[in-house]
Coordinates of C-alpha atoms in Angstrom, one line a residue:
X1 CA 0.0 0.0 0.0
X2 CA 1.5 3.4 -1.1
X3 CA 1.8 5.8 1.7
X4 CA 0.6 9.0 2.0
X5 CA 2.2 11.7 0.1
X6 CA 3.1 15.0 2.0
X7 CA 3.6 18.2 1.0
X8 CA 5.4 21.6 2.4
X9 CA 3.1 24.5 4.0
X10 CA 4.2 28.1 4.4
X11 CA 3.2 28.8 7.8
X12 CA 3.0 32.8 6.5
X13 CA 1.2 33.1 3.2
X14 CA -0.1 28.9 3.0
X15 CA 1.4 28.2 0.0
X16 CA 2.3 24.4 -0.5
X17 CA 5.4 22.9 -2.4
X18 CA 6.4 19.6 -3.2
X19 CA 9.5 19.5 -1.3
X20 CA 11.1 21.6 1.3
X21 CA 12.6 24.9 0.2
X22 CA 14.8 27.2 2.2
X23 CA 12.9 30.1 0.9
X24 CA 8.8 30.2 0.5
X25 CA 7.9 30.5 -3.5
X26 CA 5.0 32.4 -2.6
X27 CA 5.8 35.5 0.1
X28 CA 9.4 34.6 -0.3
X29 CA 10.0 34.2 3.7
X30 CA 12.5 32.0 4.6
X31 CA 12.3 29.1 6.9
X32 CA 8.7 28.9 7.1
X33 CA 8.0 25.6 5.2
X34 CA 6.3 22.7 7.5
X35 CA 5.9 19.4 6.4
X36 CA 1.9 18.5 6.5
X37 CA 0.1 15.4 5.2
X38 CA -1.7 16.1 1.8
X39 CA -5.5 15.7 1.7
X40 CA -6.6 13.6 -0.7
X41 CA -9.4 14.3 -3.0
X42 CA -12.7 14.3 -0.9
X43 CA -15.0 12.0 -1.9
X44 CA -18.8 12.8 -1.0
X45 CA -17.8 16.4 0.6
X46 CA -16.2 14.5 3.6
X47 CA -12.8 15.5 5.6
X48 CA -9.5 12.5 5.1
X49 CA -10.0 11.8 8.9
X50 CA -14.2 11.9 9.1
X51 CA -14.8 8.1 8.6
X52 CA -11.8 7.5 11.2
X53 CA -12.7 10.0 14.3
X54 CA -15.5 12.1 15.3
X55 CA -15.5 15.8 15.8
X56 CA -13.8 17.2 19.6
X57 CA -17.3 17.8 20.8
X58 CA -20.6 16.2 19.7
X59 CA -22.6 18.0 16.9
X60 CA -25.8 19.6 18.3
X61 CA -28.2 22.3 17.1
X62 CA -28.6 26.2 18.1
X63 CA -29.7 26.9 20.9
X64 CA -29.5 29.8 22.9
X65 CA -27.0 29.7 25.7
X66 CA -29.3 30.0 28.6
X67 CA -31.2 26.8 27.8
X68 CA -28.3 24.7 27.6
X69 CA -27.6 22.7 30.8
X70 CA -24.5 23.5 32.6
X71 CA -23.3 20.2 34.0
X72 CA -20.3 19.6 36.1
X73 CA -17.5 17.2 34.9
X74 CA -16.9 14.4 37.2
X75 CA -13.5 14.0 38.8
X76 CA -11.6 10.8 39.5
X77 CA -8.5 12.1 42.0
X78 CA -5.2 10.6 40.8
X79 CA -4.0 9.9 44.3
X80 CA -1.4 12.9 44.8
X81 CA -3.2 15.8 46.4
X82 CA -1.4 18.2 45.2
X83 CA -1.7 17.1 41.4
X84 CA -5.4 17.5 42.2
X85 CA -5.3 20.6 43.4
X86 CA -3.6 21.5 40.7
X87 CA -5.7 20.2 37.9
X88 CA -9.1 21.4 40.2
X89 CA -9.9 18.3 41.6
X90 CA -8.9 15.3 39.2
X91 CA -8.9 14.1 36.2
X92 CA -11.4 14.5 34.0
X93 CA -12.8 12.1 31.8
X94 CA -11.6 12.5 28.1
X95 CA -9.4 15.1 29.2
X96 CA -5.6 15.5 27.5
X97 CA -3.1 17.1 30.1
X98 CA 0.3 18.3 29.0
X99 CA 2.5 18.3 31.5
X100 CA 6.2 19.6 31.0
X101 CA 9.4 20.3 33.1
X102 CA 13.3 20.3 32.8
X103 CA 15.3 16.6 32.6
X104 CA 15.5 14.5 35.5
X105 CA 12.6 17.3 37.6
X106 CA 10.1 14.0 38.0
X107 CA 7.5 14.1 35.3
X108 CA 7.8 10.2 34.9
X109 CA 8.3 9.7 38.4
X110 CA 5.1 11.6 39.4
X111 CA 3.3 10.1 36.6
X112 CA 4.3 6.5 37.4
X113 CA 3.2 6.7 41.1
X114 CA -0.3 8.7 40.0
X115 CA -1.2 6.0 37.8
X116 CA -0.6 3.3 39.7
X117 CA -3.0 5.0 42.7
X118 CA -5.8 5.0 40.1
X119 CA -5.2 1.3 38.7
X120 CA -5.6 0.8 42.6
X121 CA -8.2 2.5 42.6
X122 CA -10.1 0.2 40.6
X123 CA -9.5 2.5 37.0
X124 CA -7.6 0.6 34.2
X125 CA -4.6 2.2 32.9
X126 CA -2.5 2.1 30.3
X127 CA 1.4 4.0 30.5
X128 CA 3.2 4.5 26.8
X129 CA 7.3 5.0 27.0
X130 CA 9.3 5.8 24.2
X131 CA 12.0 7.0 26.1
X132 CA 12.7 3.8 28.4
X133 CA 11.9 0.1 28.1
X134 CA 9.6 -1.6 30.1
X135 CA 12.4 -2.7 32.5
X136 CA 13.5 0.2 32.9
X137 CA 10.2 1.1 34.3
X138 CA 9.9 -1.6 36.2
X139 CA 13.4 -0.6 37.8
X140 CA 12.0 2.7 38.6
X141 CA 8.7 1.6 40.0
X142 CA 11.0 -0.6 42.1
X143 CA 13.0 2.0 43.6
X144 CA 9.7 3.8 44.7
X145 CA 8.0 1.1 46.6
X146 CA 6.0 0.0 44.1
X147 CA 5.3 -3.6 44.3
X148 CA 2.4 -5.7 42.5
X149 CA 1.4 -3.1 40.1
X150 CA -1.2 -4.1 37.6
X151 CA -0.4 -0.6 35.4
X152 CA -0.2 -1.9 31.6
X153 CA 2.9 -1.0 30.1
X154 CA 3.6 -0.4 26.4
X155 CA 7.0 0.6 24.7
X156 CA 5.9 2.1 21.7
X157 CA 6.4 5.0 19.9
X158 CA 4.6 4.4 16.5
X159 CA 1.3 6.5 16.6
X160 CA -1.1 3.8 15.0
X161 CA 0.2 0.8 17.3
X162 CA -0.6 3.1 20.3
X163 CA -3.7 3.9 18.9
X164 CA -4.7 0.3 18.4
X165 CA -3.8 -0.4 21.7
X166 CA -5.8 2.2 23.1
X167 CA -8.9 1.0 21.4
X168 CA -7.5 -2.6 22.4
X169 CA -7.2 -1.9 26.0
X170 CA -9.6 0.9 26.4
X171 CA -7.9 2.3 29.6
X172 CA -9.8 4.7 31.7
X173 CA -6.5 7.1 32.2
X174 CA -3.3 6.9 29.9
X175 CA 0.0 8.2 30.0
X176 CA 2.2 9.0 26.4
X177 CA 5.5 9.7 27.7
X178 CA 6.9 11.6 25.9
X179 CA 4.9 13.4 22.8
X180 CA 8.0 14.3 21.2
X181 CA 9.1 10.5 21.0
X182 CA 6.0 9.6 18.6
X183 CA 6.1 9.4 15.1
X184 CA 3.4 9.0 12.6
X185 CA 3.7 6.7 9.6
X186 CA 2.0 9.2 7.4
X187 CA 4.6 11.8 7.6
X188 CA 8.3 11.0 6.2
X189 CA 10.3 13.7 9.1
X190 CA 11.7 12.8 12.1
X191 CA 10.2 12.3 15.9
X192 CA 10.5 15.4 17.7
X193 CA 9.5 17.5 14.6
X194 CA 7.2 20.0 14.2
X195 CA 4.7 18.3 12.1
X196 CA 5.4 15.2 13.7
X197 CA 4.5 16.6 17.0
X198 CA 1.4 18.7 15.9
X199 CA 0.3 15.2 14.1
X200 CA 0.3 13.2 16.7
X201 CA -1.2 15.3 19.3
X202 CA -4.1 16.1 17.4
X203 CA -4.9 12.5 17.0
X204 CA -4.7 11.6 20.5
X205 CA -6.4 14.3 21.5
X206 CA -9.1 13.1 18.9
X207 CA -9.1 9.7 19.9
X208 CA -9.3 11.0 23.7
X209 CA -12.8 13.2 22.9
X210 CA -14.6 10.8 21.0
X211 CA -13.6 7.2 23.6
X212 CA -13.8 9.4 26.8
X213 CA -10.2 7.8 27.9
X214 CA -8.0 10.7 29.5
X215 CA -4.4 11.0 28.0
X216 CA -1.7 12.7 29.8
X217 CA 1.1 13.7 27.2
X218 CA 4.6 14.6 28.3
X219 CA 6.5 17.3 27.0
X220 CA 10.1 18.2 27.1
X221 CA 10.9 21.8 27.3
X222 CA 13.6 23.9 25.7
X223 CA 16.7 25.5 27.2
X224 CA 14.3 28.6 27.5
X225 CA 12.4 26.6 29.5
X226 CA 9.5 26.6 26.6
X227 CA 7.3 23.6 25.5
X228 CA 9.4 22.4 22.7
X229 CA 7.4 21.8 19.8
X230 CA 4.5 23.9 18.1
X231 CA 2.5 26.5 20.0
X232 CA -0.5 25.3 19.1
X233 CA 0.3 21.9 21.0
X234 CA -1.0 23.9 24.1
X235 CA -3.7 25.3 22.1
X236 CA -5.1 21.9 21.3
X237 CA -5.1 20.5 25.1
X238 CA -7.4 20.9 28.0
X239 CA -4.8 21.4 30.6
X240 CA -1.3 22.7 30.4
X241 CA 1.4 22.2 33.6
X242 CA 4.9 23.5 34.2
X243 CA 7.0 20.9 36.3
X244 CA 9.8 23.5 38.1
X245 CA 12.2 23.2 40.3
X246 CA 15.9 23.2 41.7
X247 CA 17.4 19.8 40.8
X248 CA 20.3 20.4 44.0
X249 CA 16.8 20.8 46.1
X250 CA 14.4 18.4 47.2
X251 CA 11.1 20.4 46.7
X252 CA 9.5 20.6 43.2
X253 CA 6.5 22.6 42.0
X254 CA 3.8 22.0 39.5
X255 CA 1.9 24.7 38.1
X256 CA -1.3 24.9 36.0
X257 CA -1.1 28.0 33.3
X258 CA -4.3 26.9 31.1
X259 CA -6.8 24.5 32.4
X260 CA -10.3 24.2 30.9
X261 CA -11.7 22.4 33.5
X262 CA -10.5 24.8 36.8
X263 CA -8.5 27.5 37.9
X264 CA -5.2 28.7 36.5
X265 CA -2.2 29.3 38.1
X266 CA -2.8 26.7 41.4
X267 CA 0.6 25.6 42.3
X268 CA 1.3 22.4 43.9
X269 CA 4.4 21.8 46.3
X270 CA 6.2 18.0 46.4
X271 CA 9.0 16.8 48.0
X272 CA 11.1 14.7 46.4
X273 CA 12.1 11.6 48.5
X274 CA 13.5 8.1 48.2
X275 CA 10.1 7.1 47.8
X276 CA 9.3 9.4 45.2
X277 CA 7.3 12.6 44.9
X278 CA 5.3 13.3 48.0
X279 CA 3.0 16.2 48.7
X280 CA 3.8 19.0 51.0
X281 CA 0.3 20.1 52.9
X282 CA 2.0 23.1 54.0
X283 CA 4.1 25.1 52.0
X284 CA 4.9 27.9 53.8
X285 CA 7.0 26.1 56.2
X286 CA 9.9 25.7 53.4
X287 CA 9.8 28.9 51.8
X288 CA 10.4 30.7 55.5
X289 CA 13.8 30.3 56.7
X290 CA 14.6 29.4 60.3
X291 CA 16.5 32.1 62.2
X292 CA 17.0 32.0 65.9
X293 CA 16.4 35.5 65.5
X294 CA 15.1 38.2 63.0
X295 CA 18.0 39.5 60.8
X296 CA 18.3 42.6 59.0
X297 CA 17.3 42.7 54.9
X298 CA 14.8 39.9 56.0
X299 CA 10.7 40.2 55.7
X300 CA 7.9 37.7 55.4
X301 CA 5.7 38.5 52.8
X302 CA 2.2 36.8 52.2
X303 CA 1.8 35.8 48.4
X304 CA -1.4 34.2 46.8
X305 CA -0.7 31.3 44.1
X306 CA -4.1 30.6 42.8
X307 CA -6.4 30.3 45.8
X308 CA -3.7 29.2 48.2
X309 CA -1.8 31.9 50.3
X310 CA 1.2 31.1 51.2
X311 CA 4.1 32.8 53.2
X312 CA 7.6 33.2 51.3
X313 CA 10.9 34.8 52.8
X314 CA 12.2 37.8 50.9
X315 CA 15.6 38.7 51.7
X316 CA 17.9 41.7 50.5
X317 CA 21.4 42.9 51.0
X318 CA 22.3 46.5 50.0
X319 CA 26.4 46.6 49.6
X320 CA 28.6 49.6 49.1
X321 CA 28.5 49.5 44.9
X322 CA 31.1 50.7 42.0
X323 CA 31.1 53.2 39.7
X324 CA 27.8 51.2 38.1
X325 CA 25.8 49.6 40.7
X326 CA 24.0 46.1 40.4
X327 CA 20.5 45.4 40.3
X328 CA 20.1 41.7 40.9
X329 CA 16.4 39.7 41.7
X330 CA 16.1 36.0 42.0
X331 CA 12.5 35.0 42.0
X332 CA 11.3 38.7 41.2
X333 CA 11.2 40.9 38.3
X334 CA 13.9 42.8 38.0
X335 CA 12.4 46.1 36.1
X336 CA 9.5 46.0 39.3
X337 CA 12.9 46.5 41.6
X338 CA 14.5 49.0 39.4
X339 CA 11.2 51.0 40.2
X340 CA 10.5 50.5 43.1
X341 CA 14.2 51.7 44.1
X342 CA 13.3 54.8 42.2
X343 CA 10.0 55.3 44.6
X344 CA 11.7 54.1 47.5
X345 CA 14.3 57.1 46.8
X346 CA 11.5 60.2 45.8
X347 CA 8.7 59.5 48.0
X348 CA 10.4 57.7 51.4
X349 CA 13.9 59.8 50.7
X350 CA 15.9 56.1 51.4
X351 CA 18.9 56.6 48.4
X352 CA 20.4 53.6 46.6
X353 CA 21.8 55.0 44.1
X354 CA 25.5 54.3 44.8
X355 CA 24.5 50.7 46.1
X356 CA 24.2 47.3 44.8
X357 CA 21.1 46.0 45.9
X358 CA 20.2 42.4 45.7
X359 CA 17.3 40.7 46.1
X360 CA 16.1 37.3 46.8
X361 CA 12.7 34.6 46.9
X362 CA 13.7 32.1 49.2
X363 CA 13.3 28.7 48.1
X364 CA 13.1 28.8 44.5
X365 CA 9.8 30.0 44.2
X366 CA 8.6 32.6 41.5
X367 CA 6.8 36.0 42.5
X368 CA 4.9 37.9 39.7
X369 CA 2.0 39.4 42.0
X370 CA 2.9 43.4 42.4
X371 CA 1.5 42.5 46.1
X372 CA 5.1 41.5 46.9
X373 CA 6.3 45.3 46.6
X374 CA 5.7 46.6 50.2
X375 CA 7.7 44.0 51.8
X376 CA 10.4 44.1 49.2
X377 CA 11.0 47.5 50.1
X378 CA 10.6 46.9 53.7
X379 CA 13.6 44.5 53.1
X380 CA 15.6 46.9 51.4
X381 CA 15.5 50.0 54.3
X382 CA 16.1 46.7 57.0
X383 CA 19.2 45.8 55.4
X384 CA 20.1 49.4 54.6
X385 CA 20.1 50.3 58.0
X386 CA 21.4 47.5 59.5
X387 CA 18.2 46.4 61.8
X388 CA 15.9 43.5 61.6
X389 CA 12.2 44.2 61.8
X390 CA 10.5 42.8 64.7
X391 CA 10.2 38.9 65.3
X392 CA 6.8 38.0 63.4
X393 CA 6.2 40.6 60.8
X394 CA 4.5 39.9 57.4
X395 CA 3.6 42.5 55.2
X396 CA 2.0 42.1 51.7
X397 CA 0.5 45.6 49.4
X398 CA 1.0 46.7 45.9
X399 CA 3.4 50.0 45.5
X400 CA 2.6 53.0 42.5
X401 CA 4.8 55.0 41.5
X402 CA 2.9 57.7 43.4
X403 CA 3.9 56.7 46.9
X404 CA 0.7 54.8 47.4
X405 CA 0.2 52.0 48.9
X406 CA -2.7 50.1 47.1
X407 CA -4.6 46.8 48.4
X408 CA -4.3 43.6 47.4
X409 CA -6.8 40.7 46.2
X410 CA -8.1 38.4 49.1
X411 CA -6.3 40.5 51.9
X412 CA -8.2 39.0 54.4
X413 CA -7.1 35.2 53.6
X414 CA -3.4 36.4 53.9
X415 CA -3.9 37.9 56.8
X416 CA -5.9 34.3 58.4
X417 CA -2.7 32.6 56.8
X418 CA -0.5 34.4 59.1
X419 CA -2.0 34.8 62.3
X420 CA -2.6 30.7 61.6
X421 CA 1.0 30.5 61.7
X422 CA 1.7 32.5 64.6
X423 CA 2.5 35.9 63.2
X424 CA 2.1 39.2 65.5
X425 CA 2.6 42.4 63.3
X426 CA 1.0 43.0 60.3
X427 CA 1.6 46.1 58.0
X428 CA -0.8 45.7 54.8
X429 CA -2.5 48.6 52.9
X430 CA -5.4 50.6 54.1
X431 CA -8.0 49.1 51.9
X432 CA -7.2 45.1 53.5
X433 CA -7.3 46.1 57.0
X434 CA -10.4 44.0 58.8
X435 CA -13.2 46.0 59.0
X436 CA -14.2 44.3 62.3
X437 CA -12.8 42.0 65.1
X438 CA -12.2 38.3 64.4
X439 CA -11.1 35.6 65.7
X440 CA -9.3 34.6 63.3
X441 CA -7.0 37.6 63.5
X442 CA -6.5 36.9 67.3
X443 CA -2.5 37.9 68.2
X444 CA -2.0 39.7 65.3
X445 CA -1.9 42.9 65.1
X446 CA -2.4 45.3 61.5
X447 CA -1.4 48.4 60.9
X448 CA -2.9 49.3 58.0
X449 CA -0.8 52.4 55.8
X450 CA -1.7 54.6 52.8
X451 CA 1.8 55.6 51.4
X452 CA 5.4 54.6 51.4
X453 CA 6.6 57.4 54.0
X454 CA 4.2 55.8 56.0
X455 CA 5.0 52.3 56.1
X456 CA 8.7 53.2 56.5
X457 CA 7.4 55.7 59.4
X458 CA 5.8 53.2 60.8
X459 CA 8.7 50.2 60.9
X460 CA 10.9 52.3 62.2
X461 CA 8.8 52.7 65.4
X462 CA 8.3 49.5 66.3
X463 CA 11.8 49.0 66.5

């Protein structure tokens, strides 16, 4: 049987050649051919793949919005607590998560120990390698404790045998690791190519609508830390995770940036152990760092990742600089401290200008909230002057460039998160301040500010 003949698409103007071309015949762009399958002639109006697989979502009629029935979609928890929490409370049947993260983070690992909860469970499953062979994931699944597994194993990476083993098998949950070691027989370049990649993911994520089996699909990322592969490989899945970490530390963290089916940007804290990955129920406990006492360019600032608030350490040091001075942020953006050293300087009259100033998230983690900018200023002044500020402070509030001090989202979770942990003194913006007593708030005590000059006013009294 011949195979199917493929042709060369300019992903700027669409033009098609036989062959691949340096240069684009039609717009004359360079580098911009992709290899596609050709479409062969349609026969009765109908699409190459319509008598193979059925559309992503079932045909139906229009109908106005309001008298179509909103249904929730049942959830089937993978067993890790923190996975669900991240993809909003399970899986979800006919679902296609793509999960990716740096060599050797614990994608597989993960993966591995998640589907063998949910063949325990009672839910068949099905796990594809085409980076290992089955031994070797029998090895691994060894060194994690994991004895008398049932989780079918298949190492394949031939799109139409994984396929037919899919419709063989029909698993409830299955696991393609990775999508960049699949190939497809229809097209003639290499596994790990564009087209190949694109190719492949759209069939499984056919084949994952129209069975109701949910497919999680490994990615590798570049050294940008990107989803290698096309951009509209996250375009085409439900759910899209981000595996980071430190590989010299023991704590990883998985975070959602698209999910259909629940909130973005959860994060979900593990703990890397002989044992594999384990879930960390509270994270604030390793992102604060345990002094015996409080030390100067130190403040505890209350940060929000999805609907979890959590409390992270930030810590500066302002040194005696050169003729340029540095401006150096681990964990923060570093144009938000350039600015915020430039209000710091007009509206609380505290210069850096002959300093380096360095600042740092402890424990890997990754602020982009502009509620961080209060206590990275506090930090700042404290290491500045050479004093600590007091034992239990937090302080959380969004900085303009005006000297205000404005509020941030869901002040009054932060502020529960801290006095839960046995904070005393709060300094948040004006706006988050309780509006009456609680009981949660019980031992801590707010002072809520309006500007800059205020807040620093206000530290330097409670010293």
């Amino acid at each position: 049987m011949a195979s199917p003949k493929t042709t060369y698409t300019c992903n700027a103007c669409g033009a098609t050649s036989p062959r691949w071309l340096g240069k684009c015949p039609g717009c004359g762009a360079w580098n911009t051919l992709v290899e596609s399958v050709a479409e062969a002639p349609a026969a009765g109006g109908k699409n190459r793949l319509g008598a193979t697989f059925s559309a992503l979502a079932p045909s139906s009629e229009v109908r106005p919005l309001a008298a179509i029935e909103a249904v929730d979609v049942a959830r089937t928890p993978t067993g890790q607590g923190e996975l669900d929490r991240v993809l909003g409370g399970g899986i979800v049947e006919g679902g296609v998560v793509l999960i990716g993260g740096d060599p050797g983070i614990g994608k597989s690992t993960l993966l591995l120990q998640a589907v063998d909860a949910l063949q325990r469970a009672g839910l068949p499953t099905l796990y594809v390698t085409g980076e290992e062979s089955g031994a070797q994931v029998a090895l691994r699944a060894r060194r994690l404790g994991i004895t008398g597994s049932q989780v079918a194993v298949l190492a394949e990476i031939q799109l139409e045998k994984i396929i037919a083993t899919l419709a063989d098998q029909k698993p409830a949950v299955a696991v393609i690791d990775s999508i960049q070691t699949v190939y497809s027989d229809q097209l003639t370049s290499a596994p790990g190519s564009v087209a190949q990649v694109r190719e492949c993911a759209a069939h499984l994520t056919r084949w994952a609508k129209s069975s109701g089996c949910a497919i999680v699909l490994v990615g590798h990322v570049t050294k940008d830390g990107q989803l290698a592969g096309p951009r509209v490989l996250e375009h085409m899945v439900d759910t899209v995770l981000y595996f980071e970490g430190d590989t010299h530390s023991s704590f990883r963290l998985i975070r959602a940036i698209k999910n259909r089916f629940g909130a973005v940007n959860e994060i979900g804290v593990f703990a890397m152990t002989e044992r594999g990955l384990k879930g960390v129920s509270n994270p604030s406990a390793i992102f604060l760092s345990q002094h015996a006492q409080p030390v100067p360019g130190s403040c505890v600032l209350v940060t929000l990742e999805g609907t979890r608030p959590m409390l992270v350490e930030i810590q500066a040091l302002v040194d005696s600089g050169g003729v340029s001075p540095r401006r150096l942020s681990v964990g923060l953006e570093r144009d938000r401290l350039a600015m915020l050293l430039a209000v710091l300087h007009q509206h609380a009259g505290v210069a850096t200008g002959d300093q380096d100033v360095f600042v740092n998230a402890v424990g890997g983690v990754r602020i982009s909230e502009p509620a961080a900018d209060l206590a990275v200023m506090l930090a700042i002044t404290s290491s500045l002057r050479g004093k600590a500020l007091p034992k239990g402070f937090i302080a959380f509030g969004e900085v303009g460039l005006a000297g205000e001090v404005r509020p941030a989202p869901r002040g009054q979770e932060r502020l529960k998160e801290a006095a839960k942990l046995g904070f005393s003194v709060a300094v948040v913006p004006k706006a988050n301040a309780p509006k009456k007593a609680d009981k949660a708030f019980e031992g801590l005590t707010i002072h809520a500010v309006e500007r800059v000059d205020e807040a620093m006013a206000l530290v330097r009294g409670l010293d």
